[in-house]
Protein backbone atom coordinates (compact mmCIF):
# COMPACT_ATOMS: atom_id res chain seq x y z
CA MET A 1 -33.34 -32.00 198.46
CA SER A 2 -30.21 -32.16 196.30
CA ARG A 3 -26.88 -33.01 197.85
CA LEU A 4 -25.78 -29.72 196.29
CA ALA A 5 -27.78 -27.90 198.93
CA LEU A 6 -25.72 -26.73 201.90
CA THR A 7 -26.62 -28.41 205.17
CA ARG A 8 -25.19 -25.52 207.13
CA ALA A 9 -23.70 -22.15 206.31
CA ASP A 10 -20.07 -23.33 206.34
CA ALA A 11 -20.63 -26.79 204.88
CA PRO A 12 -18.66 -27.67 201.74
CA MET A 13 -20.45 -28.13 198.46
CA THR A 14 -20.72 -31.76 197.33
CA ALA A 15 -21.03 -33.14 193.83
CA ALA A 16 -24.47 -33.99 192.53
CA ARG A 17 -24.86 -37.74 192.01
CA VAL A 18 -26.91 -38.91 189.04
CA GLY A 19 -27.85 -42.57 188.65
CA ILE A 20 -28.31 -44.26 185.28
CA GLY A 21 -30.16 -47.59 185.35
CA GLY A 22 -32.03 -49.77 182.92
CA PRO A 23 -32.19 -53.27 181.43
CA VAL A 24 -29.09 -54.95 180.04
CA GLY A 25 -28.41 -53.74 176.50
CA SER A 26 -30.60 -50.65 176.69
CA GLY A 27 -27.61 -48.36 176.06
CA LYS A 28 -26.59 -47.10 179.49
CA THR A 29 -22.85 -47.06 178.76
CA ALA A 30 -23.45 -45.50 175.34
CA LEU A 31 -25.47 -42.79 177.08
CA VAL A 32 -22.64 -42.16 179.55
CA GLU A 33 -20.21 -41.84 176.64
CA ARG A 34 -22.46 -39.23 175.01
CA LEU A 35 -23.11 -37.33 178.22
CA ILE A 36 -19.43 -36.94 179.10
CA PRO A 37 -18.45 -34.59 176.23
CA ALA A 38 -21.83 -32.84 176.29
CA LEU A 39 -21.46 -32.01 179.99
CA GLN A 40 -17.80 -31.03 179.60
CA ALA A 41 -18.70 -28.72 176.71
CA ARG A 42 -20.85 -26.75 179.16
CA GLY A 43 -18.01 -26.45 181.65
CA ILE A 44 -19.33 -29.07 184.07
CA ASP A 45 -16.63 -30.90 186.04
CA ILE A 46 -17.59 -34.59 186.08
CA ALA A 47 -16.55 -38.08 187.16
CA VAL A 48 -18.01 -41.53 186.50
CA ILE A 49 -18.73 -44.70 188.48
CA THR A 50 -19.74 -47.90 186.72
CA ASN A 51 -21.24 -51.01 188.29
CA ASP A 52 -20.81 -54.55 187.01
CA LEU A 53 -21.41 -57.92 188.62
CA VAL A 54 -17.89 -59.36 188.73
CA THR A 55 -15.86 -57.30 186.25
CA ALA A 56 -14.82 -53.72 185.53
CA GLU A 57 -15.72 -54.05 181.84
CA ASP A 58 -17.85 -50.92 181.55
CA ALA A 59 -15.32 -48.83 183.49
CA GLU A 60 -12.52 -50.01 181.20
CA ARG A 61 -14.61 -49.15 178.15
CA VAL A 62 -15.14 -45.60 179.40
CA ARG A 63 -11.47 -45.24 180.37
CA ARG A 64 -10.36 -46.37 176.91
CA SER A 65 -12.79 -44.02 175.19
CA GLY A 66 -10.48 -41.02 175.54
CA LEU A 67 -13.45 -38.91 176.58
CA ILE A 68 -12.38 -38.40 180.20
CA ASP A 69 -9.28 -38.72 182.38
CA PRO A 70 -9.21 -42.46 183.24
CA ALA A 71 -8.47 -41.57 186.87
CA ARG A 72 -11.95 -40.01 187.03
CA VAL A 73 -13.62 -43.37 186.30
CA SER A 74 -14.18 -45.79 189.20
CA ALA A 75 -15.54 -49.33 189.07
CA VAL A 76 -17.77 -51.05 191.61
CA GLU A 77 -18.21 -54.82 191.42
CA ALA A 78 -21.58 -55.83 192.87
CA GLY A 79 -20.65 -59.50 193.17
CA ALA A 80 -24.30 -60.56 193.34
CA CYS A 81 -27.65 -58.89 192.66
CA PRO A 82 -26.87 -55.58 190.94
CA HIS A 83 -29.76 -53.89 192.73
CA THR A 84 -28.15 -54.37 196.13
CA VAL A 85 -25.31 -51.88 195.67
CA ILE A 86 -27.52 -49.11 194.29
CA ARG A 87 -30.57 -49.63 196.50
CA GLU A 88 -30.50 -51.89 199.59
CA ASP A 89 -26.89 -51.22 200.59
CA PRO A 90 -25.25 -48.57 198.39
CA THR A 91 -22.20 -48.29 200.66
CA LEU A 92 -19.71 -49.31 197.97
CA ASN A 93 -21.02 -46.68 195.57
CA ILE A 94 -21.18 -44.00 198.25
CA GLU A 95 -17.55 -44.73 199.18
CA ALA A 96 -16.50 -44.64 195.52
CA ALA A 97 -18.23 -41.28 195.02
CA ASP A 98 -16.73 -39.87 198.22
CA GLU A 99 -13.27 -40.97 197.08
CA LEU A 100 -13.70 -39.27 193.69
CA GLU A 101 -14.68 -36.06 195.46
CA ARG A 102 -11.59 -36.26 197.67
CA ARG A 103 -9.29 -36.77 194.68
CA PHE A 104 -11.00 -34.18 192.48
CA PRO A 105 -12.28 -31.41 194.80
CA GLY A 106 -13.84 -29.42 191.96
CA VAL A 107 -16.06 -32.21 190.66
CA GLU A 108 -19.65 -31.00 190.28
CA LEU A 109 -21.46 -34.07 188.99
CA ILE A 110 -20.86 -37.82 189.26
CA LEU A 111 -22.58 -40.22 186.88
CA LEU A 112 -23.31 -43.62 188.44
CA GLU A 113 -24.10 -46.30 185.89
CA SER A 114 -25.71 -49.45 187.21
CA GLY A 115 -25.08 -52.83 185.62
CA GLY A 116 -27.09 -55.98 185.01
CA ASP A 117 -30.42 -54.29 185.65
CA ASN A 118 -34.02 -55.16 184.84
CA LEU A 119 -37.30 -53.26 185.05
CA ALA A 120 -37.31 -53.52 188.86
CA SER A 121 -34.14 -51.48 189.29
CA THR A 122 -34.28 -48.32 191.41
CA PHE A 123 -31.69 -46.10 193.12
CA SER A 124 -31.53 -45.27 196.82
CA ARG A 125 -31.97 -41.57 197.59
CA ASP A 126 -29.05 -42.01 199.99
CA LEU A 127 -26.91 -42.52 196.90
CA THR A 128 -28.33 -40.26 194.20
CA ASP A 129 -29.92 -36.84 193.92
CA PHE A 130 -31.49 -37.69 190.57
CA TRP A 131 -31.74 -40.89 188.57
CA MET A 132 -32.73 -41.80 185.07
CA PHE A 133 -33.95 -45.10 183.70
CA VAL A 134 -33.02 -46.17 180.16
CA ILE A 135 -35.16 -48.47 178.04
CA ASP A 136 -34.88 -49.10 174.31
CA VAL A 137 -37.36 -49.68 171.52
CA ALA A 138 -35.82 -53.06 170.65
CA GLY A 139 -37.07 -54.32 174.02
CA GLY A 140 -40.64 -53.81 172.84
CA ASP A 141 -43.15 -50.97 172.93
CA ASP A 142 -45.01 -52.72 175.75
CA ILE A 143 -42.32 -51.82 178.31
CA PRO A 144 -44.14 -48.69 179.56
CA ARG A 145 -47.36 -50.67 179.97
CA LYS A 146 -45.54 -53.15 182.22
CA ARG A 147 -45.14 -50.29 184.73
CA GLY A 148 -41.89 -51.53 186.30
CA PRO A 149 -40.56 -49.48 189.24
CA GLY A 150 -37.74 -48.09 187.10
CA VAL A 151 -40.14 -46.84 184.45
CA ILE A 152 -42.57 -45.38 186.97
CA ARG A 153 -40.31 -43.90 189.65
CA ALA A 154 -37.25 -42.55 187.83
CA ASP A 155 -36.80 -38.79 187.71
CA LEU A 156 -36.28 -39.15 183.96
CA LEU A 157 -37.22 -41.97 181.59
CA VAL A 158 -35.03 -42.25 178.50
CA ILE A 159 -36.30 -44.19 175.48
CA ASN A 160 -33.16 -45.07 173.53
CA LYS A 161 -32.42 -46.52 170.08
CA ILE A 162 -35.31 -44.66 168.50
CA ASP A 163 -33.73 -45.21 165.09
CA LEU A 164 -34.60 -48.92 165.37
CA ALA A 165 -38.34 -48.35 165.79
CA PRO A 166 -39.33 -48.95 162.15
CA HIS A 167 -37.11 -52.03 161.98
CA VAL A 168 -38.59 -53.77 165.02
CA GLY A 169 -42.24 -52.89 164.45
CA VAL A 170 -42.51 -50.32 167.25
CA ASP A 171 -44.98 -47.46 167.17
CA LEU A 172 -42.68 -44.86 168.72
CA ALA A 173 -45.35 -42.20 169.15
CA ARG A 174 -47.56 -44.63 171.07
CA MET A 175 -44.65 -45.84 173.18
CA ARG A 176 -43.82 -42.27 174.17
CA ARG A 177 -47.46 -41.43 174.87
CA GLU A 178 -47.99 -44.49 177.05
CA ALA A 179 -44.73 -43.81 178.90
CA ALA A 180 -45.91 -40.28 179.69
CA GLU A 181 -49.26 -41.62 180.89
CA VAL A 182 -47.83 -44.16 183.35
CA ARG A 183 -45.31 -41.62 184.65
CA GLY A 184 -47.92 -39.05 185.57
CA GLY A 185 -46.28 -36.24 183.62
CA ARG A 186 -42.69 -36.79 184.76
CA PRO A 187 -40.19 -36.28 181.94
CA VAL A 188 -39.71 -38.73 179.08
CA LEU A 189 -36.96 -38.07 176.52
CA LEU A 190 -36.04 -39.90 173.33
CA THR A 191 -32.47 -40.64 172.27
CA ASN A 192 -30.38 -42.25 169.60
CA CYS A 193 -27.03 -42.55 171.36
CA ARG A 194 -25.30 -43.81 168.25
CA ARG A 195 -25.89 -40.44 166.59
CA GLY A 196 -26.08 -38.28 169.70
CA GLU A 197 -29.73 -37.37 169.17
CA GLY A 198 -31.54 -36.17 172.27
CA ILE A 199 -28.43 -35.77 174.42
CA ASP A 200 -28.64 -31.98 174.64
CA ALA A 201 -32.17 -32.26 176.02
CA ILE A 202 -30.90 -34.51 178.84
CA VAL A 203 -28.08 -32.12 179.65
CA ASP A 204 -30.53 -29.20 179.65
CA LEU A 205 -32.65 -31.06 182.18
CA LEU A 206 -29.64 -31.91 184.39
CA GLU A 207 -28.49 -28.31 184.36
CA ARG A 208 -31.95 -27.12 185.32
CA GLU A 209 -33.11 -29.79 187.79
CA VAL A 210 -29.83 -30.96 189.33
CA LEU A 211 -27.25 -28.19 189.01
CA PHE A 212 -29.82 -25.37 189.15
CA ARG A 213 -28.04 -23.42 186.44
CA LYS A 214 -31.15 -22.43 184.49
């Protein structure tokens, strides 16, 4: 059940927490940068948490983008295996999200970008209501066939950099078909974050499945 659901009649509403994972270089930060204005354009009050191993590089990139109030962007430094702070012990991310909610009481949705991931990355349900996994065509069209936990278990699989398919010898139609097969019908969406293609479809899904607006 979503964290948006009330646990009791007088309980306060909490922000939905949406995880974004995927291999290094798949375009997670680029996706965050596209989602921010698309969500804001629909009147959704948002904040962002980024995860890196020992830096705040991704957080600083988002803060400098001018897309969102820098105070609404928090950084978590994993310090070791990036999976630990989003799966085994997500305490740091939970605390960061709680702090954003305290500082911005109206926030409806928090994007949590993981860092340094691979195909084994997954998010704890204690941390997120919904999570998406980002792969890209430059990583090879065999990624869906490898059936990593991220590909299989994510609420949404995003295949990014679709514009590169003809340049790297990827059969995009087959890649999408095989992704749908291994995911048992769970959603698969295609994006080109450089041009903003496919972003509206992701926001539509978040509004429907996470914020229950449609």
